[in-house]
PDB file of C-alpha atoms and ligand atoms in Angstrom:
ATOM      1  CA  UNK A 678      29.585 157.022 -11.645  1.00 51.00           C
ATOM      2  CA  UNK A 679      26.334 157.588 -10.248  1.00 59.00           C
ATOM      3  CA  UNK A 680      23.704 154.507  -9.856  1.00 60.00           C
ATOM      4  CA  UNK A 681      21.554 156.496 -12.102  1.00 58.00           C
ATOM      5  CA  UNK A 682      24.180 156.734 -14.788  1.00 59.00           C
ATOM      6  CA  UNK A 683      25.454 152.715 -14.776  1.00 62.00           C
ATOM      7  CA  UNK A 684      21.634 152.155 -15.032  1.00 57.00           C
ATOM      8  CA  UNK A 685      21.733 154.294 -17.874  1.00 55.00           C
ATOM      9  CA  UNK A 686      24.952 152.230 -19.107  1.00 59.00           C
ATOM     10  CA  UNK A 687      23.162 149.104 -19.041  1.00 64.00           C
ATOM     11  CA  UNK A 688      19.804 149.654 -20.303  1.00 78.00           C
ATOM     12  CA  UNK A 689      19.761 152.273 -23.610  1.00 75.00           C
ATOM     13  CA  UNK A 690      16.038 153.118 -23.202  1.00 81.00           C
ATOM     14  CA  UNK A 691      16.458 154.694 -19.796  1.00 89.00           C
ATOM     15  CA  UNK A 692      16.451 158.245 -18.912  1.00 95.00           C
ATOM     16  CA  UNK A 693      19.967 159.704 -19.663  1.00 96.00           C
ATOM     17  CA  UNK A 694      21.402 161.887 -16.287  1.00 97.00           C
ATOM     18  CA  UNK A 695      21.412 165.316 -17.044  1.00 98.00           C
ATOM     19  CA  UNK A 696      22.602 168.551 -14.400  1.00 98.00           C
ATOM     20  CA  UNK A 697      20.372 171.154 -13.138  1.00 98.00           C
ATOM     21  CA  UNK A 698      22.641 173.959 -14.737  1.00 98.00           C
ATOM     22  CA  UNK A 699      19.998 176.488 -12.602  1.00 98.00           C
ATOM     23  CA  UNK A 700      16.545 176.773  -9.967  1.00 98.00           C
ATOM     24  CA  UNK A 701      14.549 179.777 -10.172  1.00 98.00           C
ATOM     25  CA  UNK A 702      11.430 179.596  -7.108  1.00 98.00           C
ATOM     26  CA  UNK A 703       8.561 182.205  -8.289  1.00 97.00           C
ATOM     27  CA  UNK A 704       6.410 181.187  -5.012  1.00 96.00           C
ATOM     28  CA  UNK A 705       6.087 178.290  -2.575  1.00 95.00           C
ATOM     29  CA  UNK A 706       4.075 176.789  -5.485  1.00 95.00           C
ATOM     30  CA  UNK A 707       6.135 177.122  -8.228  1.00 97.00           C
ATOM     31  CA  UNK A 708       9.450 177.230  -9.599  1.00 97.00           C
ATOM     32  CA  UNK A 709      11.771 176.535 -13.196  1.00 98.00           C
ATOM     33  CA  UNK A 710      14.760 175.237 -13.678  1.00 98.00           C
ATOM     34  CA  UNK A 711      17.092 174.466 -16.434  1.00 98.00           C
ATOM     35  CA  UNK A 712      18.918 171.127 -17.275  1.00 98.00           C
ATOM     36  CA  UNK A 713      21.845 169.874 -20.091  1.00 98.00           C
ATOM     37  CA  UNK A 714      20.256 168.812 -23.034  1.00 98.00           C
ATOM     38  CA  UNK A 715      22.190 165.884 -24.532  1.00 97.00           C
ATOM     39  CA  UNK A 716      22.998 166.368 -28.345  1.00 93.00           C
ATOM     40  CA  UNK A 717      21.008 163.252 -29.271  1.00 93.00           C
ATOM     41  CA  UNK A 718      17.361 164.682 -27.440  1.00 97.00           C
ATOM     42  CA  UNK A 719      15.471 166.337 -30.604  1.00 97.00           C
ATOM     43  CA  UNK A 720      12.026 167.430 -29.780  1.00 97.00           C
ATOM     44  CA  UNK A 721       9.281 169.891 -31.299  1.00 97.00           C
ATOM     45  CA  UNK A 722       8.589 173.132 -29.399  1.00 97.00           C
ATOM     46  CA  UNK A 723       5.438 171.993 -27.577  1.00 97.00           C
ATOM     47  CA  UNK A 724       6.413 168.818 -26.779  1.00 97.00           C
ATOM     48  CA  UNK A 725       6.347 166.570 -23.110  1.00 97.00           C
ATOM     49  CA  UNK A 726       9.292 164.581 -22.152  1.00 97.00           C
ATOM     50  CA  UNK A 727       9.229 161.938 -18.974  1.00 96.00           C
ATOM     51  CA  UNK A 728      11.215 164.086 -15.831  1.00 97.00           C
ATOM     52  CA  UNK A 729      12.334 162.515 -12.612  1.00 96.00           C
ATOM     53  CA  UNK A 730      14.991 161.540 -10.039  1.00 97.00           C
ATOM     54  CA  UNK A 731      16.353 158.346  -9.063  1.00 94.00           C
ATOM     55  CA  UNK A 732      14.145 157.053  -5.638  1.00 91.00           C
ATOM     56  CA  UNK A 733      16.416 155.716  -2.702  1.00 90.00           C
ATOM     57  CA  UNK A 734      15.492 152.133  -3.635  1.00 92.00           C
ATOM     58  CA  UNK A 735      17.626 153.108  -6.771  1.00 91.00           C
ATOM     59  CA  UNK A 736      14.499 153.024  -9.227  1.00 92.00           C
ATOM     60  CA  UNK A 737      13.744 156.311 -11.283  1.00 94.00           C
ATOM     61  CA  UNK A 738      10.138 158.162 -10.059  1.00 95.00           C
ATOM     62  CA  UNK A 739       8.942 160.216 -13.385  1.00 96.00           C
ATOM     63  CA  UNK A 740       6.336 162.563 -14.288  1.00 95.00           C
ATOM     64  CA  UNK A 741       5.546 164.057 -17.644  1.00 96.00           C
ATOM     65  CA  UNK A 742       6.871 167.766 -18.631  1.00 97.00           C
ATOM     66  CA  UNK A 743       6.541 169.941 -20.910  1.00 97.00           C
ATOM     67  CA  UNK A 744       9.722 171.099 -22.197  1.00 97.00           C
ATOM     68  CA  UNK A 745       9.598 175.228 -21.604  1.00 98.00           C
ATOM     69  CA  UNK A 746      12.903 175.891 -23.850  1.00 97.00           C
ATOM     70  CA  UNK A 747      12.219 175.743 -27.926  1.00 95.00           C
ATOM     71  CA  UNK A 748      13.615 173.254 -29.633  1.00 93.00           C
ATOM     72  CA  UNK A 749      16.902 175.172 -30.680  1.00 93.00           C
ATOM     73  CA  UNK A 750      18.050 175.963 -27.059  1.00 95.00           C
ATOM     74  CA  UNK A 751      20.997 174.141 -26.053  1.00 97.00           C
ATOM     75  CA  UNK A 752      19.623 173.807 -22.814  1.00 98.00           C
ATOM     76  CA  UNK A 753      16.207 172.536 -21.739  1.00 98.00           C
ATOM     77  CA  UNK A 754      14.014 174.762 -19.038  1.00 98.00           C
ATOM     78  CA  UNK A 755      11.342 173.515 -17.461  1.00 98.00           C
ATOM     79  CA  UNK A 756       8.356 174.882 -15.077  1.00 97.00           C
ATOM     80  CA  UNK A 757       6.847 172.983 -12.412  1.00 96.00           C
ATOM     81  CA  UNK A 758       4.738 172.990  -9.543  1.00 95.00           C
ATOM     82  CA  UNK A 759       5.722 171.906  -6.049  1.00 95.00           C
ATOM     83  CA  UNK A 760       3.259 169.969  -4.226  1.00 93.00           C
ATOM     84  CA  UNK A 761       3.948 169.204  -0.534  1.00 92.00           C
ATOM     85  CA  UNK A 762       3.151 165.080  -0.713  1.00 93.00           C
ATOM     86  CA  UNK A 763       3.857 164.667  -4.619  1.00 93.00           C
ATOM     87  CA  UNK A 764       6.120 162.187  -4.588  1.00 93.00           C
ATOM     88  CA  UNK A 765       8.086 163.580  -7.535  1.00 95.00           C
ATOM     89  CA  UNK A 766       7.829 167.318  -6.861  1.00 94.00           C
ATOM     90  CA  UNK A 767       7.894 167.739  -3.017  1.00 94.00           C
ATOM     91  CA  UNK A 768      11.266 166.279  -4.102  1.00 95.00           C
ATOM     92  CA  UNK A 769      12.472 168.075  -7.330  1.00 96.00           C
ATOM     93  CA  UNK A 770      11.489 171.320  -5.322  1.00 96.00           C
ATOM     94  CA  UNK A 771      14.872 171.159  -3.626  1.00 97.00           C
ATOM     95  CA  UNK A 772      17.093 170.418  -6.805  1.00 97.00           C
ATOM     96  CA  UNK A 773      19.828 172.509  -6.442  1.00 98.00           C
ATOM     97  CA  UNK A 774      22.442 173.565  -9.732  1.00 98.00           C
ATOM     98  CA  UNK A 775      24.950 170.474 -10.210  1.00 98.00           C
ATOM     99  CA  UNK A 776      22.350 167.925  -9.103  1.00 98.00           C
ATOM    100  CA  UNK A 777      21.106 164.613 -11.108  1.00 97.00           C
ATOM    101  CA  UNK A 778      17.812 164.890 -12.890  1.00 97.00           C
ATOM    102  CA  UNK A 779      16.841 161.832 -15.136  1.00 98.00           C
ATOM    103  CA  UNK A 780      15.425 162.912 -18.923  1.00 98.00           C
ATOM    104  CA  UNK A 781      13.305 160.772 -20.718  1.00 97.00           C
ATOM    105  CA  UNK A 782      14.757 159.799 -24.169  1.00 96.00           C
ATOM    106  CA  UNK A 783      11.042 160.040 -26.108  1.00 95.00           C
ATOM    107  CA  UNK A 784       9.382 163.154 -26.191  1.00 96.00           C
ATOM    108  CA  UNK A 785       6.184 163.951 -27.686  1.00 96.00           C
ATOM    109  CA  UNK A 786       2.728 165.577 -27.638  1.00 96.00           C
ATOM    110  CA  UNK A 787       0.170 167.238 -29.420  1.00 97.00           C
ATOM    111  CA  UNK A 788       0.709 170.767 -28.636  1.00 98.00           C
ATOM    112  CA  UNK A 789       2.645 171.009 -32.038  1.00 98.00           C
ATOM    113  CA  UNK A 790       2.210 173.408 -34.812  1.00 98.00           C
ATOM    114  CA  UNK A 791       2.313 170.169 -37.220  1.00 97.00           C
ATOM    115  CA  UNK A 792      -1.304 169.315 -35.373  1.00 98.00           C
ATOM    116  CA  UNK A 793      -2.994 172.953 -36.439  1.00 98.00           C
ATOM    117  CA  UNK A 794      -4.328 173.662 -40.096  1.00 98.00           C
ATOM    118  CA  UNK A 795      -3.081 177.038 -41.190  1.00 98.00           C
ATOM    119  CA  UNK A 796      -4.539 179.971 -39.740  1.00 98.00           C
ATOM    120  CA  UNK A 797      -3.746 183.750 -38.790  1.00 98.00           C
ATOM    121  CA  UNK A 798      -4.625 183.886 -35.182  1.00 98.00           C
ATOM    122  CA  UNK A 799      -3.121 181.352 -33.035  1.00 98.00           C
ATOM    123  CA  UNK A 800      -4.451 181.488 -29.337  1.00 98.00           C
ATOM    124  CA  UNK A 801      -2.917 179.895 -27.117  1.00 98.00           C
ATOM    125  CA  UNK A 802      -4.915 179.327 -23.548  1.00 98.00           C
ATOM    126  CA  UNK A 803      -3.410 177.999 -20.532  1.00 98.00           C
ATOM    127  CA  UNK A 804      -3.821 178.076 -16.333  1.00 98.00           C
ATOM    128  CA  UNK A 805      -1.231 177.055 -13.606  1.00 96.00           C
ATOM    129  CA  UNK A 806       1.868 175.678 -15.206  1.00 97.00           C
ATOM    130  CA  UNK A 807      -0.158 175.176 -17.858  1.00 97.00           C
ATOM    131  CA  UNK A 808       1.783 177.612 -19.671  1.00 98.00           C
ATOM    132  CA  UNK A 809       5.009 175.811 -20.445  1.00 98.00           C
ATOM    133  CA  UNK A 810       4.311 174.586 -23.680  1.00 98.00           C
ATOM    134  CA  UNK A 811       3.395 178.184 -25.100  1.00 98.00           C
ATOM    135  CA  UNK A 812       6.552 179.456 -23.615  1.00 98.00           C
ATOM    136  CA  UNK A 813       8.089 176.848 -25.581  1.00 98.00           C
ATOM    137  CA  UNK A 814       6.139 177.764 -28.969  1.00 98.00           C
ATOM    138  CA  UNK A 815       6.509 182.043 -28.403  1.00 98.00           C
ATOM    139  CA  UNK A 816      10.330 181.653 -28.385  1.00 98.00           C
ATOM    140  CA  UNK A 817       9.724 179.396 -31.612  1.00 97.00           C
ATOM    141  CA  UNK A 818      10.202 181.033 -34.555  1.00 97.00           C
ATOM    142  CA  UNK A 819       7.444 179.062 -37.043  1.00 98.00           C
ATOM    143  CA  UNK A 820       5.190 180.264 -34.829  1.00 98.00           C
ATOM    144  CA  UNK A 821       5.714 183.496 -36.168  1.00 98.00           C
ATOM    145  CA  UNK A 822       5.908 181.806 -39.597  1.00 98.00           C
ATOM    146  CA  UNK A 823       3.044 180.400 -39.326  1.00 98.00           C
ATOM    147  CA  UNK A 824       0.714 182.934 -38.199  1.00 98.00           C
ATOM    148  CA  UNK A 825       0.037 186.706 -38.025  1.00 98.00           C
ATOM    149  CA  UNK A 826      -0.394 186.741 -34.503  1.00 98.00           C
ATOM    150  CA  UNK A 827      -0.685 184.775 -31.170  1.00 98.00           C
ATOM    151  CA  UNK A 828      -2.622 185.822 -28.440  1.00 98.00           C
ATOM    152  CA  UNK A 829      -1.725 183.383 -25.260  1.00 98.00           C
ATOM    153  CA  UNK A 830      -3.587 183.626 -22.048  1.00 98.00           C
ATOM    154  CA  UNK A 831      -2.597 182.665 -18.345  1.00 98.00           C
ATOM    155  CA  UNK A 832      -4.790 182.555 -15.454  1.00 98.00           C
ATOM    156  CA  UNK A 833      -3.685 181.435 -12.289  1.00 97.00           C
ATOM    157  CA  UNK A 834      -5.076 181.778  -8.410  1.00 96.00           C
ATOM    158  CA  UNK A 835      -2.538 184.195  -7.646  1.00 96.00           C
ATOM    159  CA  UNK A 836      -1.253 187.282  -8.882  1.00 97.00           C
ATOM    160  CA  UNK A 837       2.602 186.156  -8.402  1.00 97.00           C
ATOM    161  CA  UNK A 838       1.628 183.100 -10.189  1.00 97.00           C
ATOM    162  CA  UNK A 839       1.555 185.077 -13.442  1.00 98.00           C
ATOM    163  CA  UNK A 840       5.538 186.035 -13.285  1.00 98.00           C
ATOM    164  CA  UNK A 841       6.770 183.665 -15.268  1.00 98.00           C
ATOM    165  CA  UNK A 842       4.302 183.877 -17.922  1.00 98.00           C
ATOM    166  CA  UNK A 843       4.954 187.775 -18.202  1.00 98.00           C
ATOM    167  CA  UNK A 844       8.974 187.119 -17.503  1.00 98.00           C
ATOM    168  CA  UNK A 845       9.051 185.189 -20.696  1.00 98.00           C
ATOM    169  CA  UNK A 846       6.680 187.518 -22.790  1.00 98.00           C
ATOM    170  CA  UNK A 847       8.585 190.583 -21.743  1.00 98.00           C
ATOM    171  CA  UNK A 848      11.840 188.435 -22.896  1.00 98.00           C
ATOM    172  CA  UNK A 849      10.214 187.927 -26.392  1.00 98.00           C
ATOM    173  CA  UNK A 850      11.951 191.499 -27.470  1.00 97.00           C
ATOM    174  CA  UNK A 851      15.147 190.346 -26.807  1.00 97.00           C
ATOM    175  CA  UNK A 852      15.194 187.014 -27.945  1.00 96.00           C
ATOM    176  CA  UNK A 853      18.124 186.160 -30.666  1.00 92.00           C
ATOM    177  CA  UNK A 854      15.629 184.087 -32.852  1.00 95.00           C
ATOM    178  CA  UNK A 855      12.319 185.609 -32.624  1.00 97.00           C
ATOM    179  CA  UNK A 856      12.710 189.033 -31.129  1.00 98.00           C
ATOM    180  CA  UNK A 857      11.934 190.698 -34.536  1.00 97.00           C
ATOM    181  CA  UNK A 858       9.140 188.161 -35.719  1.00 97.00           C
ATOM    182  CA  UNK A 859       7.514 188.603 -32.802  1.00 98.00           C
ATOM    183  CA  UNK A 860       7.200 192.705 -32.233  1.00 98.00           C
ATOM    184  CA  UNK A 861       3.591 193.514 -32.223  1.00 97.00           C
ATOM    185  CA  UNK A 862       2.705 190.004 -32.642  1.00 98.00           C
ATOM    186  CA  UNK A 863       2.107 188.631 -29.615  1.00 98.00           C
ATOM    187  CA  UNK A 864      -0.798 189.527 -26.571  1.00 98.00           C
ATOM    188  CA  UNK A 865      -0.637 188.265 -23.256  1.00 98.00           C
ATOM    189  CA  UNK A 866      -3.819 188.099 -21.261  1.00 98.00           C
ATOM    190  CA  UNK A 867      -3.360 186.938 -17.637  1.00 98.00           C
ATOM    191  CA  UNK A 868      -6.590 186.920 -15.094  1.00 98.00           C
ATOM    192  CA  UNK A 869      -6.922 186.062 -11.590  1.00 97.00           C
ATOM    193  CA  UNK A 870      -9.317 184.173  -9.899  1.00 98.00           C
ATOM    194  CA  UNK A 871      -8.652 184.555  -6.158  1.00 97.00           C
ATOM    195  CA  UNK A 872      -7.297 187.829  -5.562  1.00 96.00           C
ATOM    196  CA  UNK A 873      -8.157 191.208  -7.562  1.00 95.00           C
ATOM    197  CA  UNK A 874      -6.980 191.508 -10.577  1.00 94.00           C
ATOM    198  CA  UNK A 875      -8.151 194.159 -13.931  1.00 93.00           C
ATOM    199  CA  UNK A 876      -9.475 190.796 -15.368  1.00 95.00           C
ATOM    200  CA  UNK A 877     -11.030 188.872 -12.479  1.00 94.00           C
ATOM    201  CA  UNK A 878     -12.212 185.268 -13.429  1.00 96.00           C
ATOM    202  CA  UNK A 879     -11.387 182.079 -15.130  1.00 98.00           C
ATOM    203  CA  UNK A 880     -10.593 182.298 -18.988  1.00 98.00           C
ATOM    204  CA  UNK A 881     -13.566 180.340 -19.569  1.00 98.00           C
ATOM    205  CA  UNK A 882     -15.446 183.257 -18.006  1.00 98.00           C
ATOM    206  CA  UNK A 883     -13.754 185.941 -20.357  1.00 98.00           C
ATOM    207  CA  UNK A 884     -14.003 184.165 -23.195  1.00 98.00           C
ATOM    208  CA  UNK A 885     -17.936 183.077 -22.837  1.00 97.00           C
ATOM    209  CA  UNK A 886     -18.465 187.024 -21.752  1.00 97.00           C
ATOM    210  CA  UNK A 887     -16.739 188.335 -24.334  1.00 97.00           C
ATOM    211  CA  UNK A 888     -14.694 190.297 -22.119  1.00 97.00           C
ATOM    212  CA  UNK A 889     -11.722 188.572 -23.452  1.00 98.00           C
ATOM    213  CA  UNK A 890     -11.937 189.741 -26.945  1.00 97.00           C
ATOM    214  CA  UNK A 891     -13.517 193.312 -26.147  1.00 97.00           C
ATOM    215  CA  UNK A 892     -10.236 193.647 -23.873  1.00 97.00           C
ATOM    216  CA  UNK A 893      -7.692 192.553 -26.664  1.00 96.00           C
ATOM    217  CA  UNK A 894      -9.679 194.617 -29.477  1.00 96.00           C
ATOM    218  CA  UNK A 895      -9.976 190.972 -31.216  1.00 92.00           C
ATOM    219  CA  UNK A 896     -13.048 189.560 -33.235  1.00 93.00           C
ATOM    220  CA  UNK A 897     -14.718 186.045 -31.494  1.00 95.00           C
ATOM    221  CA  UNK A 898     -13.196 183.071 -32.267  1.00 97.00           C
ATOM    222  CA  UNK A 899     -13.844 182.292 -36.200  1.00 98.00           C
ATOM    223  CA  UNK A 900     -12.881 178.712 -37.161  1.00 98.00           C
ATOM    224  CA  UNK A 901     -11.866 180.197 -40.570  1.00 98.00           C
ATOM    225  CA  UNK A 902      -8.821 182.101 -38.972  1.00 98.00           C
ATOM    226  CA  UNK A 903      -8.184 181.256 -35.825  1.00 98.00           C
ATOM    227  CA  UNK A 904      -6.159 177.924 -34.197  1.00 98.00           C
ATOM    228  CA  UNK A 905      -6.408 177.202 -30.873  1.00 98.00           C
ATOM    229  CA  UNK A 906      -4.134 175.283 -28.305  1.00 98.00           C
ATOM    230  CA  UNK A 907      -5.452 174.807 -24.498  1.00 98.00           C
ATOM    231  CA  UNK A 908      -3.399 173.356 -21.471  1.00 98.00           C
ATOM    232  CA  UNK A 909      -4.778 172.995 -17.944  1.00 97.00           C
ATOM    233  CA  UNK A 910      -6.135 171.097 -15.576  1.00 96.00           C
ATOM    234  CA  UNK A 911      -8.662 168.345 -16.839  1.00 96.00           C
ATOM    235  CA  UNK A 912     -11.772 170.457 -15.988  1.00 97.00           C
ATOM    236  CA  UNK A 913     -10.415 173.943 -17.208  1.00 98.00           C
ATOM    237  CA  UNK A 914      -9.351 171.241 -20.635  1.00 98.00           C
ATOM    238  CA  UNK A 915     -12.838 170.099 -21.210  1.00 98.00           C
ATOM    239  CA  UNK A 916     -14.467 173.221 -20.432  1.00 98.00           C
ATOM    240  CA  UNK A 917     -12.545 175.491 -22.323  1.00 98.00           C
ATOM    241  CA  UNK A 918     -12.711 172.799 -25.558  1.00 98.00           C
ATOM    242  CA  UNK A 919     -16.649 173.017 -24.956  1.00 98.00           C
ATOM    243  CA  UNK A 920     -16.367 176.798 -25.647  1.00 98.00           C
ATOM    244  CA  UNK A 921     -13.927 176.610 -28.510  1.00 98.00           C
ATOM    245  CA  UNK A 922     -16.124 173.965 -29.943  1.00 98.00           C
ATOM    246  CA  UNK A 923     -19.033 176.196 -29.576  1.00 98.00           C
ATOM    247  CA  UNK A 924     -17.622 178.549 -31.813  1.00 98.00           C
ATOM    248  CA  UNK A 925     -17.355 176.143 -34.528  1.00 98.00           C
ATOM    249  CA  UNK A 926     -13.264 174.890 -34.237  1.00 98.00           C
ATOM    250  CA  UNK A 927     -12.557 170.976 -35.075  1.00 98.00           C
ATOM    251  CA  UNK A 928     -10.098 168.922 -32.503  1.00 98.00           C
ATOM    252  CA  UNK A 929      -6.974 168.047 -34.759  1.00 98.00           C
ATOM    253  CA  UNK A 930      -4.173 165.529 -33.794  1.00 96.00           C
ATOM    254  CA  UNK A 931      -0.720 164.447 -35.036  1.00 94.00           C
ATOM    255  CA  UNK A 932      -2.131 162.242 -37.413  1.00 96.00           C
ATOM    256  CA  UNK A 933      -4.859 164.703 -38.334  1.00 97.00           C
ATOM    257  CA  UNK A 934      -4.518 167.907 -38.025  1.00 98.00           C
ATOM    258  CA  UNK A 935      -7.115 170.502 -37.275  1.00 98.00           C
ATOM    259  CA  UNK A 936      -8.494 173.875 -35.795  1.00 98.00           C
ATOM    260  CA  UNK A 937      -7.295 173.580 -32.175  1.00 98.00           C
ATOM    261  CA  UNK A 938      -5.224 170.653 -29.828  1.00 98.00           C
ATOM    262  CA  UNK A 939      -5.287 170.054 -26.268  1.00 98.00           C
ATOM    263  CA  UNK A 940      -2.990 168.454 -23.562  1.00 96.00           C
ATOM    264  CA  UNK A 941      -3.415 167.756 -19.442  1.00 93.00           C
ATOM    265  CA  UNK A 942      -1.090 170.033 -17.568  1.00 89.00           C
ATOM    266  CA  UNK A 943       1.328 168.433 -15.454  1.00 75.00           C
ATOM    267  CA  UNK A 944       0.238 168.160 -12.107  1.00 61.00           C
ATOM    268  CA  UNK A 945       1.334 166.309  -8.865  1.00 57.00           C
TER     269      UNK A 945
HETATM  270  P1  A2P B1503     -10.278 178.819  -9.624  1.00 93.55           P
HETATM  271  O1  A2P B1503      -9.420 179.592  -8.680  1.00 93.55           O
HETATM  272  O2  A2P B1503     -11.634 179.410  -9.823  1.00 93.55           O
HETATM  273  O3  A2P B1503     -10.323 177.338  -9.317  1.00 93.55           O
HETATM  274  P2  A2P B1503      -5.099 175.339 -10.391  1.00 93.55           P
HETATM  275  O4  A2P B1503      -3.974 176.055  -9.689  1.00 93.55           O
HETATM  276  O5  A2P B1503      -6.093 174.702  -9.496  1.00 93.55           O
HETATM  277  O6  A2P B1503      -4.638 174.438 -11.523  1.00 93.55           O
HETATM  278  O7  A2P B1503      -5.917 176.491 -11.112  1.00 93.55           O
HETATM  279  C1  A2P B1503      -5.300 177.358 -12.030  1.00 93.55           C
HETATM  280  C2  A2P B1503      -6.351 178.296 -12.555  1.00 93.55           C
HETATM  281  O8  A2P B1503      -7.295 177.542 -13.357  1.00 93.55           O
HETATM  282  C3  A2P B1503      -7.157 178.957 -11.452  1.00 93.55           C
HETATM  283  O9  A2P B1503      -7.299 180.328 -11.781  1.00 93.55           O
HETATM  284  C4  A2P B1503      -8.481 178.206 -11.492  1.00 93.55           C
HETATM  285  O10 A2P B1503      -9.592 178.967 -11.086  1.00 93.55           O
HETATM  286  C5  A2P B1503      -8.601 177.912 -12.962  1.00 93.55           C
HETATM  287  N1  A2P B1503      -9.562 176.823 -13.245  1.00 93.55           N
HETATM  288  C6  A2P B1503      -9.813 175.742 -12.505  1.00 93.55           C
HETATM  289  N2  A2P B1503     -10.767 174.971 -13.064  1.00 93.55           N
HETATM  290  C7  A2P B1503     -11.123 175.592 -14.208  1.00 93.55           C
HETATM  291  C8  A2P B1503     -12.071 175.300 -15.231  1.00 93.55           C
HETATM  292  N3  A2P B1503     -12.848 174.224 -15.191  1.00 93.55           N
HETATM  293  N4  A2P B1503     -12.155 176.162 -16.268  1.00 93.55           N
HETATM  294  C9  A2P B1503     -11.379 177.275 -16.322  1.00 93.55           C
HETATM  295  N5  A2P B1503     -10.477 177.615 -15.384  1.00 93.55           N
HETATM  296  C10 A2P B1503     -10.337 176.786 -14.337  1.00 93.55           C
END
């Protein structure tokens, strides 16, 4: 038994050891990669669970994540940047299938469809890896309960760093769950802000343009139809809440929900 798993053995609130089942690198930036998911770990599509590996002194080094898979996959899938001196990532960038990754037994969040009112739009805007929670929530199938249809956004720096984002929209079709529900249903928007792209510019750009909407064929943002849920970086958060504010939409929470959510993006 691993050090990580007697750990686990003698204290019952630590991370359980899971195995990378499989590593997928989009760029030198970013990658995914799939883990065991232990039949006790319950968690709502949306949600952020503690990630990490054990550090040679033996103690575990962990970083919030959102969990990527919905909350009926038997495995969990994660995407994640790589930064050169993160301590966790520079790290995790090399996990390879069959190695240790600690889970954190307590996930939660506020990227939830419990935290939205009901609507009919739900948009769903996110940069970077900003985007794992909403490919948790399009492979969900209340989502598609819930409302008539989801428009989610991804802008990146990079072209390439939009693959995953249109890897798991294009999958949508052929999902087991939600391939029905979701035909016709869903729009992806991605933009580029360093290198040309048909929708140049951040998605607080396109939305306070209007190019956004006049691209989609979609009214504004009306606080009588539409939820929102944003994940980025702190500035694109409370820039992008600004906007959505703007146009009338209340903050909601667990405890209280409301027109639109937010959550920080993991990041180093
Ligand atoms: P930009 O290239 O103009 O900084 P990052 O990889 O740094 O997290 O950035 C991901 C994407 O988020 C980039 O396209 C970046 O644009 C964009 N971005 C950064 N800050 C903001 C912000 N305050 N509002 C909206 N988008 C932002």
């Amino acid at each position: 038994m691993s050090d990580a798993a007697s750990e686990v053995r003698a204290n019952p609130n630590a991370p359980t050891v899971e195995t990378v089942l499989s590593v997928h690198h989009y760029t030198d930036r970013l990658f995914k990669f799939r883990i065991t998911r232990p039949a006790s770990f319950r968690f709502r599509s949306g949600e952020f669970v503690m990630i990490g590996l054990t550090q040679e002194s033996g103690k575990p080094l962990l970083r919030a994540y959102s969990v990527a898979s919905p909350f009926w996959d038997e495995e969990l899938e994660f995407y994640s940047i790589k930064v050169p001196d993160g301590p966790l990532t520079s790290r995790l960038a090399h996990i390879q299938p069959g190695d240790e990754v600690l889970l954190g037994r307590k996930p939660t969040g506020t990227l939830v469809l419990d935290a939205l009112t009901p609507g009919k739009r739900l948009y769903l805007f996110s940069t970077g890896t900003g985007f794992a929670p909403f490919a948790s929530l399009l492979r969900d199938p209340e989502t598609y309960e819930k409302f008539e249809h989801v428009v989610v956004t991804h802008s990146c720096r990079l072209n390439a760093e939009l693959a995953y984002s249109q890897e798991v929209v294009a999958g949508l079709k052929d999902d087991p769950l939600v391939g029905e529900a979701s035909a016709g249903r869903v729009t992806l928007y991605t933009s580029c802000t360093r290198e040309p792209h048909p929708n140049e510019g951040r998605i607080t750009t396109l939305i306070e343009t209007g190019k956004l909407f006049a691209d989609i064929g979609q009214a504004p943002l009306n606080p009588e139809t539409d939820r929102v849920m944003i994940c980025g970086s702190m500035e694109m958060l409370q820039d992008t809440k600004a906007l959505v504010e703007k146009a009338g939409l209340i903050e909601g929470s667990n405890a209280s929900p409301g027109a639109f959510v937010i959550e920080k993006a993991f990041a180093g």
